[in-house]
Short mmCIF file of C-alpha atoms in Angstrom, two decimals:
data_model
loop_
_atom_site.label_atom_id
_atom_site.label_comp_id
_atom_site.label_asym_id
_atom_site.label_seq_id
_atom_site.Cartn_x
_atom_site.Cartn_y
_atom_site.Cartn_z
CA MET A 1 29.46 68.26 76.27
CA GLY A 2 31.59 66.47 78.71
CA PRO A 3 34.90 64.72 77.95
CA GLU A 4 33.13 61.59 77.01
CA LYS A 5 31.61 61.05 73.46
CA ARG A 6 27.76 60.96 73.42
CA PRO A 7 25.17 61.06 70.62
CA GLY A 8 25.18 64.53 69.21
CA GLN A 9 28.94 65.35 70.04
CA MET A 10 30.76 66.41 67.09
CA PRO A 11 34.08 64.66 66.51
CA GLN A 12 37.30 66.48 66.54
CA GLY A 13 39.08 67.76 63.62
CA ASN A 14 38.66 70.56 61.22
CA VAL A 15 35.52 70.87 59.14
CA THR A 16 35.93 70.64 55.56
CA GLY A 17 32.84 72.38 54.64
CA VAL A 18 29.15 72.75 55.16
CA VAL A 19 26.17 70.48 53.65
CA ILE A 20 22.80 71.87 54.07
CA LEU A 21 19.98 69.57 53.70
CA GLY A 22 16.84 71.16 52.34
CA GLY A 23 15.11 74.37 53.31
CA ALA A 24 14.16 77.67 51.65
CA HIS A 25 15.01 81.05 52.38
CA GLY A 26 16.79 80.18 55.47
CA THR A 27 19.04 77.89 53.72
CA LEU A 28 19.85 80.69 50.93
CA ALA A 29 20.52 83.20 53.96
CA LEU A 30 22.81 80.57 56.08
CA ALA A 31 24.96 79.71 52.48
CA ARG A 32 25.31 83.43 52.12
CA SER A 33 26.40 83.98 55.46
CA LEU A 34 28.94 81.01 55.32
CA GLY A 35 29.95 81.65 51.68
CA ALA A 36 30.92 85.62 52.73
CA ARG A 37 33.54 83.62 54.91
CA ASN A 38 34.75 81.62 51.97
CA VAL A 39 33.26 78.17 53.53
CA PRO A 40 32.47 75.56 51.08
CA VAL A 41 28.69 75.23 51.02
CA TRP A 42 27.05 71.93 49.26
CA LEU A 43 23.29 71.80 48.81
CA VAL A 44 21.53 68.60 48.79
CA SER A 45 17.68 69.28 47.89
CA THR A 46 14.35 68.71 46.60
CA ASP A 47 12.63 71.94 48.21
CA THR A 48 12.75 75.00 46.36
CA PRO A 49 15.48 75.58 43.76
CA LEU A 50 16.16 78.99 44.93
CA PRO A 51 19.07 78.14 47.52
CA GLY A 52 20.87 76.46 44.21
CA LEU A 53 20.65 79.59 42.57
CA SER A 54 23.10 81.23 44.78
CA ARG A 55 26.88 82.02 44.02
CA ARG A 56 27.11 80.70 47.62
CA ILE A 57 26.45 77.38 46.56
CA ARG A 58 29.78 75.11 45.52
CA HIS A 59 27.48 72.23 44.23
CA LYS A 60 23.90 71.42 44.54
CA PHE A 61 22.69 67.41 44.44
CA ASP A 62 19.40 66.22 43.82
CA TRP A 63 18.62 63.07 46.39
CA PRO A 64 15.62 60.87 47.66
CA GLY A 65 14.51 63.06 50.47
CA PRO A 66 14.21 62.59 54.03
CA ASP A 67 11.58 59.95 53.98
CA ASP A 68 13.35 57.80 51.60
CA PRO A 69 14.73 54.41 53.33
CA ASN A 70 18.07 54.82 51.43
CA ALA A 71 18.29 58.58 52.60
CA ILE A 72 21.18 58.08 55.09
CA SER A 73 23.16 55.15 52.74
CA PHE A 74 22.79 58.09 49.98
CA LEU A 75 24.35 60.90 52.55
CA LEU A 76 27.37 58.43 53.19
CA ASP A 77 27.93 57.70 49.87
CA LEU A 78 27.61 61.35 48.60
CA ALA A 79 30.30 62.21 51.21
CA GLU A 80 32.50 59.42 50.12
CA GLY A 81 32.14 60.07 46.40
CA HIS A 82 32.90 63.77 46.28
CA GLY A 83 34.97 64.21 49.06
CA LEU A 84 32.80 65.62 51.63
CA ALA A 85 33.95 63.61 54.71
CA GLY A 86 34.51 65.90 57.73
CA ALA A 87 31.50 68.26 56.40
CA LEU A 88 29.19 70.10 59.06
CA LEU A 89 25.41 68.63 58.17
CA ILE A 90 23.11 71.28 58.88
CA PRO A 91 19.30 70.13 58.36
CA GLY A 92 17.14 72.89 56.59
CA GLY A 93 13.74 71.46 57.02
CA ASP A 94 11.46 69.44 59.54
CA GLY A 95 12.16 66.32 58.14
CA GLU A 96 15.88 66.82 57.46
CA VAL A 97 15.82 67.61 61.28
CA ARG A 98 14.26 64.62 62.22
CA LEU A 99 16.45 62.33 60.08
CA VAL A 100 19.86 63.85 61.04
CA SER A 101 18.90 63.93 64.77
CA GLN A 102 17.65 60.36 64.56
CA SER A 103 20.75 59.15 62.52
CA ILE A 104 23.59 60.65 64.16
CA GLU A 105 25.96 57.79 64.89
CA ALA A 106 24.99 56.34 61.66
CA LEU A 107 26.26 59.54 59.91
CA SER A 108 29.21 60.63 62.21
CA PRO A 109 31.68 58.47 60.24
CA ALA A 110 31.13 60.99 57.77
CA TYR A 111 29.71 64.10 58.92
CA LYS A 112 29.85 66.30 61.72
CA VAL A 113 26.31 67.45 63.55
CA MET A 114 25.39 69.99 65.67
CA LEU A 115 22.03 68.44 66.79
CA PRO A 116 20.83 66.73 70.40
CA ALA A 117 20.18 63.28 69.37
CA TRP A 118 16.10 62.53 69.16
CA ASP A 119 15.52 60.87 72.58
CA GLN A 120 16.21 64.57 73.49
CA LEU A 121 15.40 66.78 70.56
CA LYS A 122 11.86 64.77 70.08
CA PHE A 123 10.78 66.77 73.09
CA VAL A 124 10.40 70.22 71.04
CA CYS A 125 9.83 68.55 67.70
CA GLU A 126 6.66 66.56 68.44
CA LYS A 127 4.13 68.91 69.30
CA PRO A 128 2.43 66.84 72.02
CA LEU A 129 5.71 66.11 73.71
CA LEU A 130 6.67 69.82 73.23
CA TYR A 131 3.32 71.18 75.06
CA ARG A 132 3.63 68.39 77.74
CA ARG A 133 7.08 69.66 78.66
CA ALA A 134 6.01 73.36 78.48
CA THR A 135 3.46 72.70 80.93
CA GLU A 136 6.16 70.93 83.11
CA LEU A 137 8.44 73.88 83.05
CA ASP A 138 5.60 76.53 83.35
CA VAL A 139 5.47 77.47 79.92
CA ASP A 140 1.95 78.78 78.54
CA ILE A 141 0.23 77.14 75.55
CA PRO A 142 -2.61 77.70 73.83
CA PRO A 143 -5.39 75.32 74.93
CA THR A 144 -5.00 72.38 73.22
CA TYR A 145 -7.48 69.46 72.44
CA ARG A 146 -6.88 65.20 72.56
CA PHE A 147 -9.23 63.04 71.17
CA ALA A 148 -9.41 59.31 71.36
CA SER A 149 -11.34 58.73 68.16
CA THR A 150 -12.70 60.79 65.13
CA GLU A 151 -16.26 59.94 67.09
CA GLU A 152 -15.29 61.51 70.45
CA ALA A 153 -13.86 64.55 68.26
CA SER A 154 -17.26 65.17 66.83
CA ARG A 155 -19.15 64.89 70.04
CA THR A 156 -16.71 67.17 72.12
CA ALA A 157 -17.78 70.83 72.97
CA ILE A 158 -15.13 72.75 71.13
CA ARG A 159 -14.74 76.60 71.40
CA PHE A 160 -13.95 77.48 68.25
CA PRO A 161 -12.29 78.81 66.19
CA VAL A 162 -9.38 76.27 65.92
CA VAL A 163 -6.33 75.15 64.10
CA LEU A 164 -5.46 72.14 63.17
CA LYS A 165 -1.47 71.34 62.78
CA PRO A 166 0.54 68.08 62.01
CA ASN A 167 2.74 66.28 64.92
CA MET A 168 5.64 67.51 63.21
CA GLY A 169 6.51 69.26 60.13
CA GLY A 170 7.58 67.87 56.67
CA GLY A 171 5.81 65.25 54.65
CA ASN A 172 3.35 66.03 51.93
CA SER A 173 -0.27 65.15 53.43
CA GLU A 174 -2.62 67.85 53.01
CA LEU A 175 -2.23 68.68 56.65
CA ALA A 176 1.83 68.97 56.24
CA ARG A 177 1.50 70.82 53.04
CA ALA A 178 -0.77 73.56 54.73
CA LYS A 179 1.48 73.84 57.87
CA VAL A 180 -2.17 74.75 59.73
CA ILE A 181 -5.26 74.55 58.93
CA ARG A 182 -8.07 76.96 60.67
CA ALA A 183 -11.90 75.83 61.25
CA ASP A 184 -14.25 78.50 62.31
CA ASP A 185 -16.84 76.11 63.25
CA ARG A 186 -18.20 72.47 63.50
CA ALA A 187 -19.28 72.24 60.19
CA ALA A 188 -15.93 72.97 58.79
CA PHE A 189 -14.11 71.28 61.55
CA ASP A 190 -15.37 67.60 61.18
CA PRO A 191 -14.32 66.44 57.67
CA VAL A 192 -11.10 68.49 57.77
CA PHE A 193 -10.07 66.52 61.35
CA GLU A 194 -11.49 62.93 59.59
CA ARG A 195 -9.26 63.63 56.39
CA ALA A 196 -6.37 64.51 58.42
CA ALA A 197 -6.85 61.83 60.58
CA ALA A 198 -7.23 59.32 58.13
CA GLU A 199 -4.17 60.49 56.20
CA ILE A 200 -1.38 60.67 59.28
CA GLY A 201 -3.15 59.21 61.91
CA LEU A 202 -5.37 60.48 64.93
CA GLU A 203 -2.11 60.80 67.11
CA ASN A 204 -0.46 63.20 64.92
CA VAL A 205 -2.89 65.63 64.51
CA VAL A 206 -2.82 68.53 67.13
CA VAL A 207 -6.12 70.52 67.51
CA GLN A 208 -5.85 73.85 69.38
CA GLU A 209 -7.65 76.96 69.77
CA LEU A 210 -6.75 79.89 67.91
CA ILE A 211 -5.30 82.55 69.71
CA PRO A 212 -6.85 86.02 68.15
CA GLY A 213 -5.02 88.63 66.60
CA GLY A 214 -2.61 89.22 63.70
CA GLY A 215 1.40 88.80 63.50
CA GLU A 216 1.75 91.93 65.34
CA GLY A 217 1.36 90.27 68.44
CA GLN A 218 3.51 87.13 67.11
CA PHE A 219 7.06 86.96 68.89
CA SER A 220 10.16 84.61 67.97
CA TYR A 221 13.20 83.94 69.89
CA ALA A 222 16.12 83.23 67.35
CA ALA A 223 19.42 81.53 68.62
CA LEU A 224 22.68 79.55 68.24
CA TRP A 225 22.81 77.49 71.54
CA HIS A 226 26.23 75.15 72.45
CA ASP A 227 26.65 72.93 75.19
CA GLY A 228 23.48 73.51 76.49
CA ARG A 229 23.83 77.16 76.68
CA PRO A 230 22.96 80.37 74.07
CA VAL A 231 26.10 81.81 72.25
CA ALA A 232 23.64 84.40 70.57
CA GLU A 233 20.27 84.99 70.95
CA PHE A 234 17.73 87.67 70.17
CA THR A 235 14.04 88.13 69.77
CA ALA A 236 11.91 89.42 67.07
CA ARG A 237 8.21 90.21 65.99
CA ARG A 238 6.57 88.95 62.93
CA ALA A 239 4.59 92.60 61.71
CA ARG A 240 3.17 91.18 58.85
CA GLN A 241 2.69 87.67 57.36
CA TYR A 242 1.07 85.93 54.52
CA PRO A 243 -1.89 85.45 54.19
CA VAL A 244 -2.90 88.16 56.59
CA ASP A 245 -5.17 86.39 58.96
CA PHE A 246 -3.28 83.27 59.35
CA GLY A 247 0.05 83.56 58.37
CA TYR A 248 1.99 80.84 56.29
CA THR A 249 5.01 82.55 56.57
CA SER A 250 6.63 85.65 57.52
CA THR A 251 6.74 88.90 55.15
CA PHE A 252 8.19 91.84 57.98
CA VAL A 253 9.81 90.90 60.96
CA ASP A 254 11.31 93.33 63.00
CA VAL A 255 14.03 92.93 65.98
CA VAL A 256 12.31 93.91 69.18
CA ASP A 257 13.20 93.27 73.11
CA GLN A 258 10.66 90.56 74.33
CA PRO A 259 12.61 89.38 77.65
CA ARG A 260 9.46 86.68 78.15
CA ALA A 261 10.13 84.73 75.12
CA VAL A 262 13.94 84.55 76.11
CA GLU A 263 12.68 83.28 79.77
CA ALA A 264 10.63 80.65 78.59
CA ALA A 265 12.75 79.63 75.23
CA ARG A 266 15.93 79.26 77.80
CA LYS A 267 13.82 76.99 79.91
CA LEU A 268 12.87 74.60 76.96
CA LEU A 269 16.01 74.26 75.48
CA ALA A 270 18.36 74.10 78.47
CA SER A 271 15.94 71.19 79.47
CA ILE A 272 17.21 69.28 76.30
CA ARG A 273 20.62 70.66 76.47
CA HIS A 274 20.17 71.99 72.86
CA GLU A 275 22.50 72.05 70.31
CA GLY A 276 22.73 74.11 67.07
CA LEU A 277 20.02 76.56 65.75
CA VAL A 278 16.81 77.27 66.84
CA GLU A 279 13.86 79.54 66.52
CA ILE A 280 10.70 79.46 68.82
CA GLU A 281 7.17 81.00 67.87
CA PHE A 282 5.15 82.44 70.60
CA LYS A 283 1.85 84.81 70.52
CA CYS A 284 0.71 87.10 72.91
CA ASP A 285 -3.09 86.56 73.65
CA GLN A 286 -4.58 89.71 74.22
CA ARG A 287 -7.02 88.39 76.21
CA ASP A 288 -4.89 87.81 79.20
CA ASP A 289 -1.68 89.13 77.95
CA ALA A 290 -0.07 85.50 78.30
CA LEU A 291 2.74 84.71 75.77
CA ARG A 292 1.86 81.52 74.51
CA LEU A 293 4.11 78.86 73.03
CA LEU A 294 3.39 77.67 69.46
CA ASP A 295 6.20 75.95 67.96
CA ILE A 296 9.87 75.26 67.83
CA ASN A 297 12.18 75.16 64.90
CA PRO A 298 15.57 73.59 65.29
CA ARG A 299 17.00 74.53 62.04
CA PRO A 300 17.56 77.82 59.81
CA TRP A 301 14.32 79.64 59.48
CA SER A 302 12.79 81.84 56.76
CA TRP A 303 14.37 85.15 58.49
CA PHE A 304 17.42 84.02 59.50
CA GLY A 305 18.97 86.51 57.25
CA LEU A 306 17.80 89.29 59.54
CA ALA A 307 20.46 87.86 62.55
CA SER A 308 23.47 89.05 60.78
CA ALA A 309 21.71 92.45 59.81
CA ALA A 310 21.16 93.10 63.47
CA GLY A 311 24.59 92.25 64.18
CA LEU A 312 24.70 88.77 65.01
CA ASP A 313 26.29 86.61 62.46
CA LEU A 314 24.91 83.04 63.44
CA GLY A 315 26.29 81.53 60.49
CA ALA A 316 29.78 82.68 60.93
CA MET A 317 29.39 81.39 64.65
CA ILE A 318 28.46 77.81 63.94
CA TRP A 319 31.50 77.59 61.58
CA ASP A 320 33.73 78.84 64.53
CA ILE A 321 32.31 76.34 66.82
CA ALA A 322 32.18 73.58 64.72
CA ASN A 323 35.52 73.85 64.56
CA GLY A 324 36.55 74.57 67.64
CA ARG A 325 36.99 77.85 67.73
CA ALA A 326 35.17 80.49 70.45
CA PRO A 327 32.76 82.48 68.06
CA ALA A 328 33.72 86.23 67.76
CA SER A 329 31.98 88.46 70.73
CA SER A 330 29.06 90.43 69.49
CA GLY A 331 27.11 93.38 70.90
CA PRO A 332 23.47 93.29 71.60
CA PRO A 333 20.95 93.15 68.61
CA ARG A 334 19.96 96.07 66.80
CA ILE A 335 16.92 96.79 67.93
CA GLY A 336 14.51 97.96 65.14
CA THR A 337 16.62 96.16 62.41
CA SER A 338 14.26 94.68 59.96
CA TRP A 339 13.79 91.67 57.37
CA MET A 340 11.25 91.74 54.29
CA TYR A 341 10.05 89.02 51.68
CA LEU A 342 9.05 91.65 49.49
CA VAL A 343 6.87 89.50 46.92
CA ARG A 344 4.59 88.40 49.64
CA ASP A 345 4.85 91.43 51.56
CA MET A 346 3.15 93.56 48.68
CA VAL A 347 0.67 91.37 48.81
CA SER A 348 -0.13 91.29 52.66
CA ALA A 349 0.34 95.40 52.90
CA THR A 350 -2.26 95.99 50.43
CA VAL A 351 -4.58 93.50 52.41
CA LEU A 352 -3.68 95.56 55.24
CA ILE A 353 -4.22 99.10 53.50
CA ALA A 354 -7.45 97.90 52.26
CA ARG A 355 -8.85 97.20 55.52
CA GLY A 356 -7.50 100.13 56.76
CA LYS A 357 -4.94 98.23 59.24
CA LEU A 358 -1.82 99.79 57.75
CA GLY A 359 -1.53 103.23 56.54
CA ILE A 360 0.33 103.60 53.29
CA GLY A 361 2.88 106.52 54.69
CA ALA A 362 3.51 103.68 57.59
CA TYR A 363 4.19 100.70 54.98
CA LEU A 364 6.68 103.17 52.69
CA ARG A 365 8.54 104.18 56.20
CA SER A 366 8.92 100.51 56.80
CA PHE A 367 11.16 99.97 53.80
CA GLY A 368 14.02 102.49 55.70
CA CYS A 369 14.32 99.58 58.56
CA VAL A 370 14.94 96.49 56.06
CA ARG A 371 18.40 95.57 56.18
CA ALA A 372 17.87 91.80 55.25
CA TRP A 373 15.47 90.75 52.19
CA ALA A 374 14.30 87.13 51.81
CA THR A 375 15.81 86.59 48.59
CA PHE A 376 17.66 90.08 47.07
CA ALA A 377 21.09 90.62 47.89
CA ALA A 378 23.30 92.43 45.74
CA ASP A 379 26.48 90.53 45.39
CA ASP A 380 24.14 87.23 44.73
CA PRO A 381 21.34 88.61 42.57
CA LEU A 382 19.71 85.46 40.90
CA PRO A 383 17.82 84.12 43.42
CA GLY A 384 16.11 87.59 44.06
CA LEU A 385 15.83 87.87 40.43
CA LEU A 386 14.11 84.56 39.76
CA ASP A 387 11.52 84.92 43.26
CA ILE A 388 8.77 86.11 41.45
CA PRO A 389 8.33 83.35 38.65
CA VAL A 390 9.51 80.71 41.33
CA THR A 391 7.23 81.71 43.44
CA ALA A 392 4.35 81.87 41.43
CA TRP A 393 5.11 78.49 40.00
CA ARG A 394 5.09 76.85 43.42
CA VAL A 395 1.95 78.58 44.27
CA LEU A 396 0.37 77.42 41.31
CA THR A 397 1.37 73.76 41.23
CA ARG A 398 1.08 73.25 45.25
CA ARG A 399 -1.58 75.49 46.22
CA VAL A 400 -3.76 76.04 43.44
CA LEU A 401 -3.35 72.52 41.35
CA ARG A 402 -2.16 70.79 44.59
CA LEU A 403 0.76 68.72 42.95
CA LYS A 404 2.82 66.90 45.17
CA PRO A 405 6.81 67.72 45.19
CA ARG A 406 8.62 65.52 42.88
CA THR A 407 11.14 63.46 44.63
CA GLY A 408 14.42 62.61 43.44
CA ARG A 409 15.92 59.10 43.17
CA ARG A 410 19.17 59.54 41.38
CA GLN A 411 22.50 58.60 42.40
CA ALA A 412 24.56 60.49 44.64
CA GLY A 413 26.55 63.24 42.79
CA ARG A 414 23.77 63.52 40.19
CA ASP A 415 22.74 67.22 39.56
CA MET A 416 19.69 68.40 40.81
CA PRO A 417 17.90 70.18 37.86
CA GLU A 418 15.99 73.43 37.83
CA ARG A 419 12.41 73.49 38.58
#
């Protein structure tokens, strides 16, 4: 950042605490990282209640959600009514990222923000723009289809299987809730594409060839950037995922050395002069050994807790930077350190063992490398204790019964009820 103030630059002065908007396991891990340094943390969310159960959260508030037209007014009123002015505002979900990045100037009287303004950030958040930017920078992407109409989509020769993804995460459409839908043939593709196009708009549906292979070929770059450069970075591998064939979420992640991911990520993030947390997903295509870009998440990600376990406490670092201090230097990440989402990893491991792709001994040995858990922490036990019933309830209501999450419309300062 130069001496002149520009959108995305934080005003000077000490930070009073951190307000996190939405999110799930990544938000919980970030709150624990900050809370361990006695940083006041407030949660504003209509997402999973697990982060709000943490003893590291000082207070939690319900709100109308990032898509509500009064969302910015709510956040400004919250800061004024609860003495949160000057807090660092960190979005924990995709919709929250868009809201904050698009509204930096409106939020700046009350909050500090570590995100690029939307005219920069959209080039990595909106998938058509992301894939265009990646192509310009010689970063490999999966073969991607663009259609001018549903009729063109039904006539075009497609190499199946393919996946359908929303232009950007967030929202309550069928495709947004699923994150990714797989289609193995024309009979499966046409009705799914037509429904998605009708629900969120043709231009917002991304269709890509499915890269073969499971989570063992999926890698991530995770980092904290400041002033257009990485402060700390490492790469990890999604060794197991849930569901097994096409993961909705990671279940077992370990730190590995993947220099090609680092090289590609630096190109993309430098092109927007990134600021803040980020995770970038890649998959190695076994057909030609290309490492192909899948997605970018400029927010805390599900296995965020792996960072501090591997020796890179990104939560502590972002707090130091927000307060104008140089973050403590850290050594290289500890290769082999692992993170596990125990509840769902047990399901994934059972499927892999039944298919002969994972030995029982290898599964049991993988516990020896786990240094971070999705919900469990000895000094903060409640989220871990309630993870099973909360997860079961969310699966039942959102994936079996297909109920949309409730969006609160309470006044600033009213507590979020337990769900």
